[in-house]
Coordinates of C-alpha atoms and ligand atoms in Angstrom, one line a residue:
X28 CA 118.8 52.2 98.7
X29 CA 120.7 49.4 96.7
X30 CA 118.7 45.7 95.9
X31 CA 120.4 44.0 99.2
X32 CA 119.2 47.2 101.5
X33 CA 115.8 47.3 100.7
X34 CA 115.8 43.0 101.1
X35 CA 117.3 43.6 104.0
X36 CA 114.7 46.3 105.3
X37 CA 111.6 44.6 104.0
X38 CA 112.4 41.3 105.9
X39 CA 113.4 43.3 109.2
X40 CA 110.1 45.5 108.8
X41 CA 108.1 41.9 107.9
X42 CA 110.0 40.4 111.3
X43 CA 109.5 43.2 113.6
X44 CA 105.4 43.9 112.1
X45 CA 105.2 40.6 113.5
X46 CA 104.5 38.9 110.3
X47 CA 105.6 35.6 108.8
X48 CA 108.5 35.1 106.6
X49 CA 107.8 32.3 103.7
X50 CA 110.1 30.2 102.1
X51 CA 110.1 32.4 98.9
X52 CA 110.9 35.5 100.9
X53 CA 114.4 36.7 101.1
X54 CA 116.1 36.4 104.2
X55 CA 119.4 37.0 105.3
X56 CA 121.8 33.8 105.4
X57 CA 122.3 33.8 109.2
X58 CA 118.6 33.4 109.8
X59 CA 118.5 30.9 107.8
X60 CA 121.6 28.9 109.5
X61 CA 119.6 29.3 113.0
X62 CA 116.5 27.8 111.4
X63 CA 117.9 24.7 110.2
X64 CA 120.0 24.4 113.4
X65 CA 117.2 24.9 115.5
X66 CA 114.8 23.0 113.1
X67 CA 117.2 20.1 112.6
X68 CA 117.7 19.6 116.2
X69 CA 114.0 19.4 117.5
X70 CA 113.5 17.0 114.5
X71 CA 116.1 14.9 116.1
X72 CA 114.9 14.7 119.1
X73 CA 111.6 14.0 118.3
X74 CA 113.0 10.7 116.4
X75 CA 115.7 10.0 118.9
X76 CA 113.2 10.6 121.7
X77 CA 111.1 7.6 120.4
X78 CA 113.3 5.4 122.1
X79 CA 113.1 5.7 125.6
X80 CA 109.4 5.1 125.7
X81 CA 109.6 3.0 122.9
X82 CA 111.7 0.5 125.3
X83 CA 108.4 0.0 127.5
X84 CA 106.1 -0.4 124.8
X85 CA 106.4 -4.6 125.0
X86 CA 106.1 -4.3 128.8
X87 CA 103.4 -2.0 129.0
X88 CA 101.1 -3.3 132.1
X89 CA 97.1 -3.2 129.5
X90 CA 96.4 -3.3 126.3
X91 CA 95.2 -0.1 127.0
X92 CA 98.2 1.5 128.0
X93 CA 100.2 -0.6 125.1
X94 CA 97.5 1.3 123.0
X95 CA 98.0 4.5 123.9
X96 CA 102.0 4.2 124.4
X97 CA 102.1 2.8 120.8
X98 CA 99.8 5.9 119.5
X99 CA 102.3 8.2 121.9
X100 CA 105.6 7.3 120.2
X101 CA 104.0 6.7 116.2
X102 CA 103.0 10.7 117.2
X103 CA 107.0 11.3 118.3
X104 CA 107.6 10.2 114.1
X105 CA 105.0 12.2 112.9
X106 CA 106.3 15.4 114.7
X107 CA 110.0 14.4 112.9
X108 CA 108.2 14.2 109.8
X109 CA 106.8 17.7 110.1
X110 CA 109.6 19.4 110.9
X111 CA 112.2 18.1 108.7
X112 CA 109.8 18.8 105.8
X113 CA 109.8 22.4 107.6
X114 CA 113.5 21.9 107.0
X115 CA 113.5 21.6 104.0
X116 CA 111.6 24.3 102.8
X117 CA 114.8 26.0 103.8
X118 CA 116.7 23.9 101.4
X119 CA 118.4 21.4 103.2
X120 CA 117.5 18.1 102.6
X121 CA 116.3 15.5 105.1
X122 CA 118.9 13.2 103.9
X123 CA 121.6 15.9 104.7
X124 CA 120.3 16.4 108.0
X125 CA 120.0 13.0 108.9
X126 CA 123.4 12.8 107.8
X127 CA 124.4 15.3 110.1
X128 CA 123.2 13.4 113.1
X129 CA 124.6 10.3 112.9
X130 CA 128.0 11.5 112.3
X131 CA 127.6 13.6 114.8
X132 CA 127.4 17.0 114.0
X133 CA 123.7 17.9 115.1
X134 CA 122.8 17.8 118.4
X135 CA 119.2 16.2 120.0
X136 CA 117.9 17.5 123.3
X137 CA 120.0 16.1 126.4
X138 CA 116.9 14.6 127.9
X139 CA 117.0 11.4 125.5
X140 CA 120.6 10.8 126.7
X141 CA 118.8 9.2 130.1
X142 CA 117.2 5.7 130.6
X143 CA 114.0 4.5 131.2
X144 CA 114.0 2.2 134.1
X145 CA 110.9 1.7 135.2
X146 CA 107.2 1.4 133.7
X147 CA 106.9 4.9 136.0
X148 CA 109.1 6.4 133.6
X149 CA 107.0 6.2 131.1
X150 CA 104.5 8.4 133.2
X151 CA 107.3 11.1 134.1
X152 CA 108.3 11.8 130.7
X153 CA 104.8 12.4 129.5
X154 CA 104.4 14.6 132.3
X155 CA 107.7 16.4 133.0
X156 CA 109.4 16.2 129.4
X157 CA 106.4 17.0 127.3
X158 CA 105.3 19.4 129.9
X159 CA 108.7 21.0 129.1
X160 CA 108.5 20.5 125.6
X161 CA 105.0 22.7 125.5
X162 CA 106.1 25.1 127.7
X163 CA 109.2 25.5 125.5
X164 CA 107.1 24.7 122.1
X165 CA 103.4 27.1 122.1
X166 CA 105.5 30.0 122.1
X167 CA 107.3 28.4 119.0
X168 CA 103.9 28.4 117.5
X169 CA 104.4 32.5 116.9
X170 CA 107.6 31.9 115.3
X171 CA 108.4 34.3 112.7
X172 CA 109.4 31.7 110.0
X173 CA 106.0 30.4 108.3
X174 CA 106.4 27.0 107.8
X175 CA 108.3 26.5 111.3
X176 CA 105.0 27.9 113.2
X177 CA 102.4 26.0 111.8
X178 CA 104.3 22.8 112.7
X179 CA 103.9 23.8 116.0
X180 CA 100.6 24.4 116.1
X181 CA 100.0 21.0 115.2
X182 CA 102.7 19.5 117.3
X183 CA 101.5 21.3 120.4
X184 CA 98.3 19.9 120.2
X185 CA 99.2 16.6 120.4
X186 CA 101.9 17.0 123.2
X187 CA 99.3 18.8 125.0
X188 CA 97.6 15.1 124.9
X189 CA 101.2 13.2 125.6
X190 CA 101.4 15.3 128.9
X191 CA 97.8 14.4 129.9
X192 CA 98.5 11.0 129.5
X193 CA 101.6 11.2 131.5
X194 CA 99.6 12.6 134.0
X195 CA 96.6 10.4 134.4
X196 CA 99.4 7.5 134.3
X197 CA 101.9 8.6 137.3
X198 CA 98.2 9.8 138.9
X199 CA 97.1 6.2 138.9
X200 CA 100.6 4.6 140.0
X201 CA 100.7 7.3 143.3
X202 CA 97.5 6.8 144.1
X203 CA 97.9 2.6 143.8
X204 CA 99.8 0.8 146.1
X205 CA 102.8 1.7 148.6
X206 CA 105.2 0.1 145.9
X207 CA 103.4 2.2 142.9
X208 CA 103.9 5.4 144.6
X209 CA 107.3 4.7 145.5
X210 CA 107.9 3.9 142.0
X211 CA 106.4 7.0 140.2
X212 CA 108.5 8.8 143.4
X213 CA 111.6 7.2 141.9
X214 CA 110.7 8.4 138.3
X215 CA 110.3 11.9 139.5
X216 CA 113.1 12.3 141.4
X217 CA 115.0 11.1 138.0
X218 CA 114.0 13.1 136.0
X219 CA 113.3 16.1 137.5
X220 CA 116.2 18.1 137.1
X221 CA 117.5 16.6 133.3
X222 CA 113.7 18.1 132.5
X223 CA 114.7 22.0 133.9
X224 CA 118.3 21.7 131.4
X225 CA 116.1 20.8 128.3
X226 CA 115.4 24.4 128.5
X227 CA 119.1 25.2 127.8
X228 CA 122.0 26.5 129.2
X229 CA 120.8 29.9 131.7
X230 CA 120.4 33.0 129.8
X231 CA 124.2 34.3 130.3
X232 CA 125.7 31.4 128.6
X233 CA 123.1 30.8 125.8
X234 CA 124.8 31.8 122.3
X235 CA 122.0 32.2 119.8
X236 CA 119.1 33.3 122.4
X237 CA 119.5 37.0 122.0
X238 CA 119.9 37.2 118.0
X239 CA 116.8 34.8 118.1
X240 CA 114.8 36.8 120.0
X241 CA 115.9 39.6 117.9
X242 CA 114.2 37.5 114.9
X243 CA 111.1 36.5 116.6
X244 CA 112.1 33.3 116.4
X245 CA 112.1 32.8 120.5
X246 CA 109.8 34.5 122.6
X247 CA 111.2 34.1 125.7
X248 CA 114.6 33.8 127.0
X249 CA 115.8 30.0 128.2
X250 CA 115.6 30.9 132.4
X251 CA 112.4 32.6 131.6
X252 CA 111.0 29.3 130.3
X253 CA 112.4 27.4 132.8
X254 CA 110.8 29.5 135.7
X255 CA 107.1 29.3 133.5
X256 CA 107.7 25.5 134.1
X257 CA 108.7 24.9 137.2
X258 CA 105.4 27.5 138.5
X259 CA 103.0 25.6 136.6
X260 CA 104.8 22.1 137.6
X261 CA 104.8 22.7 141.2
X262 CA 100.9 22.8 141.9
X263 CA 100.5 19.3 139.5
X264 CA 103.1 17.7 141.8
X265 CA 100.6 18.3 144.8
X266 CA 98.0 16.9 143.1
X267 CA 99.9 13.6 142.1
X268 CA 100.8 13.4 145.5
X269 CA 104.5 13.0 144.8
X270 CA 107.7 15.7 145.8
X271 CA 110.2 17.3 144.0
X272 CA 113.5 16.7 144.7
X273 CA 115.1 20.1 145.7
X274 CA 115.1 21.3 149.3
X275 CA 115.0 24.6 147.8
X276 CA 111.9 24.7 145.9
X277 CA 109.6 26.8 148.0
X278 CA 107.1 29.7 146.5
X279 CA 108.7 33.4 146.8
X280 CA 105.5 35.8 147.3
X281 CA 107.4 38.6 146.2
X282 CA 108.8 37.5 143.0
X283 CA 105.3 35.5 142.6
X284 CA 107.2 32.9 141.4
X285 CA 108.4 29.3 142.7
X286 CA 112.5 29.9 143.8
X287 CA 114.2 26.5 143.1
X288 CA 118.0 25.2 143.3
X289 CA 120.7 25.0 141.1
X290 CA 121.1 23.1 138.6
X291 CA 124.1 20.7 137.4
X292 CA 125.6 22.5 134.6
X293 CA 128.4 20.2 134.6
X294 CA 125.8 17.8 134.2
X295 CA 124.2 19.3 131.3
X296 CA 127.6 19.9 129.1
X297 CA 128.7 16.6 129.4
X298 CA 125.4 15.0 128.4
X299 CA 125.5 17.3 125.4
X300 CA 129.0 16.7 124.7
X301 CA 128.1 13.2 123.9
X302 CA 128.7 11.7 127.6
X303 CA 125.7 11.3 129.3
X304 CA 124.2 7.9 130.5
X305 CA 122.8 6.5 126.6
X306 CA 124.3 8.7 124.1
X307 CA 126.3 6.1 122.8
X308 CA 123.8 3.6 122.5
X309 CA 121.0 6.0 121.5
X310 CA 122.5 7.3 118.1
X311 CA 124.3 3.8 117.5
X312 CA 120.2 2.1 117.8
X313 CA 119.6 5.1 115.5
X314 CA 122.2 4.5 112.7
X315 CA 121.1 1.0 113.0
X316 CA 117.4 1.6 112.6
X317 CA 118.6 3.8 109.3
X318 CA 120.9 1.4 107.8
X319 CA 118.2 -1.7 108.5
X320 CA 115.5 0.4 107.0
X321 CA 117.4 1.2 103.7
X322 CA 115.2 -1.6 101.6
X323 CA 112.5 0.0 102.4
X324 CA 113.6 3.9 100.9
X325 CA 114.7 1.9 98.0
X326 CA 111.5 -0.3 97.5
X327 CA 109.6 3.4 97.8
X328 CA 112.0 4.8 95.1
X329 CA 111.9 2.1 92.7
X330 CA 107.7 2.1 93.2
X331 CA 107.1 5.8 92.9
X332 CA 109.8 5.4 89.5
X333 CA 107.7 2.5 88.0
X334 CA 104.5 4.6 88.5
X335 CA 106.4 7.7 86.9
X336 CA 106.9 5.6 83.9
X337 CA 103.6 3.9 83.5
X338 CA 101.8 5.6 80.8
X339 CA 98.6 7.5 82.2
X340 CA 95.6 5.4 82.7
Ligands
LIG15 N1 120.1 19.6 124.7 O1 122.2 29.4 122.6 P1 121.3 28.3 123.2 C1 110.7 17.0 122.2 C2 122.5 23.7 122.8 S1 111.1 18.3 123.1 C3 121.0 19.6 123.8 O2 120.5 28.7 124.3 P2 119.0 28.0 121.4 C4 109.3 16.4 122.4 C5 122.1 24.6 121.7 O3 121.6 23.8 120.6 C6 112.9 18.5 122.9 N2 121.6 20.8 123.4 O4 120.5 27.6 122.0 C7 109.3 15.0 122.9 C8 123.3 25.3 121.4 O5 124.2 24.5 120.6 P3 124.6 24.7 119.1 C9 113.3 19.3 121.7 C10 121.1 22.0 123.9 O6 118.8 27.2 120.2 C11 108.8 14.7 124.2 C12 123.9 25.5 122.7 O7 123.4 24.5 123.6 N3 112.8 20.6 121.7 O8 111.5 16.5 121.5 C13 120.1 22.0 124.8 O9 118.9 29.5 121.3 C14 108.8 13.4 124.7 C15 123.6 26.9 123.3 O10 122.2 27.1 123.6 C16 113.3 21.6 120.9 O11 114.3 21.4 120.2 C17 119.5 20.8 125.2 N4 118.6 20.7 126.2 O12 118.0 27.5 122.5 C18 109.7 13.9 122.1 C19 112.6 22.9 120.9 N5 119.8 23.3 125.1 O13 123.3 24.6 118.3 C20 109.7 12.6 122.5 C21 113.1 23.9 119.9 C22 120.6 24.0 124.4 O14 125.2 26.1 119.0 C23 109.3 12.4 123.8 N6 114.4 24.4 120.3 N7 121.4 23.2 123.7 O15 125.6 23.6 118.7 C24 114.6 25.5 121.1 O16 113.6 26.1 121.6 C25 116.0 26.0 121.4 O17 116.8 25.4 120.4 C26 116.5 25.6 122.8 C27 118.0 26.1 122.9 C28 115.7 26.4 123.8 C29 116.5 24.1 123.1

């Protein structure tokens, strides 16, 4: 067996033993490239998808909810923070990748690309888009790739709190007055269905699913998450008191599973081809944030240089 065939065989017998692969471990080049793709892109949208809560946090209705809304979206950083330095252990740099996203060339989930109109919104993202994001993320959390994993584990745990909190707020809203129902109604029925596509395109169409799988990277398929979601979604919805908008949602005794409608792909690849409702103005606030917040990269450079040089104490 020559050098690059027994690399090759001790990573496939590390993958498929269902062990982790570290950053010092060889691993072929392609796995790598799905990594930082994948990697990148969740960092993204965990920084991108500051902003559409982050809108409310000035109009938040308590101090307590201002509290925990503030505490929500300073989590959102953290998570970028995490996995870019996950990133990185793969040897692209955070600068590269943030790079990469403002020019364009990385993609964030669709789900950011929508607006937050009402103070319900606020509720139906922590319920339905971090509900999707766990669904999607605590199988993550067995990832073959070391460093990737135990981000999630960490992340999960505190989405698992974000959804809550979503929850208890839409809760409060349905059961309030005729107005706050028909508000967190309104919220639902909006973001229902961009929720279901943040699980990606169905399992015929999506390009790197099988490989991934292949790598222990994903654990399920896209349509199989999907489904996972929409079961455990369905029964939460009865509690909140609030419906779902599809006429064909109804529970299918022999699949054991929830049969719902289709979705608006056409919807989905325009929204990730740059022209859904905010993606404009979501990655020009972005660049701007970036470009605004230079000084402060600097200041830490220039501090972190002088301490360098200081002789030590
Ligand atoms: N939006 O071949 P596949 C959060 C792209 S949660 C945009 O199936 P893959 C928490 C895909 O990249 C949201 N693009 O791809 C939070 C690929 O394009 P490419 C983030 C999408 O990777 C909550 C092409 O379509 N979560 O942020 C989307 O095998 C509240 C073909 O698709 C993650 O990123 C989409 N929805 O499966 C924060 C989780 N779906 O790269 C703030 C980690 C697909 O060839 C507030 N990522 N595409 O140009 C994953 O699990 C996977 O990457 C999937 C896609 C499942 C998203």
């Amino acid at each position: 067996m020559d050098p690059t065939e027994a690399l090759e065989e001790h990573f496939r017998r590390t993958v498929e033993g269902e062990q982790r692969i570290e950053p010092r471990d060889w691993m072929p080049d392609a796995y790598r490239a799905t990594l930082v793709r994948q990697i990148a892109q969740h960092a993204h949208s965990e920084i991108i998808g500051m902003q559409p809560e982050g809108n409310w946090i000035t109009r938040a209705p308590s101090l307590r909810r201002k509290a925990i809304l503030m505490a929500k979206v300073q989590d959102e950083a953290g998570h970028g923070l995490y996995l870019y330095a996950a990133a990185e252990t793969l040897g692209t740099s955070r600068d590269q990748l943030l790079d990469l996203l403002h020019r364009g060339r990385q993609k964030y989930s669709s789900i950011f690309n929508y607006p937050t109109l009402t103070w319900a919104d606020v509720g139906a993202i922590g319920w339905l888009v971090d509900g999707a994001a766990i669904t999607n993320q605590i199988p993550l959390c067995r990832c073959s790739y070391g460093p990737y994993a135990r981000a999630m584990t960490r992340i999960c745990k505190e989405e698992s709190f974000h959804q809550r909190q979503g929850f208890e707020l839409l809760h409060t809203l349905s059961h309030g007055t005729a107005a706050q129902l028909a508000m967190a109604q309104d919220a639902v029925n909006r973001w229902w269905w961009p929720s279901l596509m943040m699980f990606g395109p169905p399992d015929a169409e999506s390009a790197h699913g099988a490989r991934s799988a292949a790598w222990r990277i994903k654990r399920h398929s896209n349509d199989e998450l999907r489904q996972r979601f929409v079961d455990m979604t369905v029964p939460q919805s009865e509690v909140l008191g609030v419906s779902l908008p599809d006429p064909e949602l109804r529970w299918n005794a022999e699949r054991g599973h929830y049969d719902f409608g289709a979705l608006d792909w056409e919807e989905f690849r325009a929204v990730v081809r740059g022209d859904g409702p905010c993606n404009r103005q979501r990655l020009a606030h972005r660049v701007a944030a970036h470009e605004e917040g230079a000084w402060v990269r600097e200041a830490a450079l220039a501090y972190a240089e002088k301490r360098r040089r200081e002789p030590a104490a």
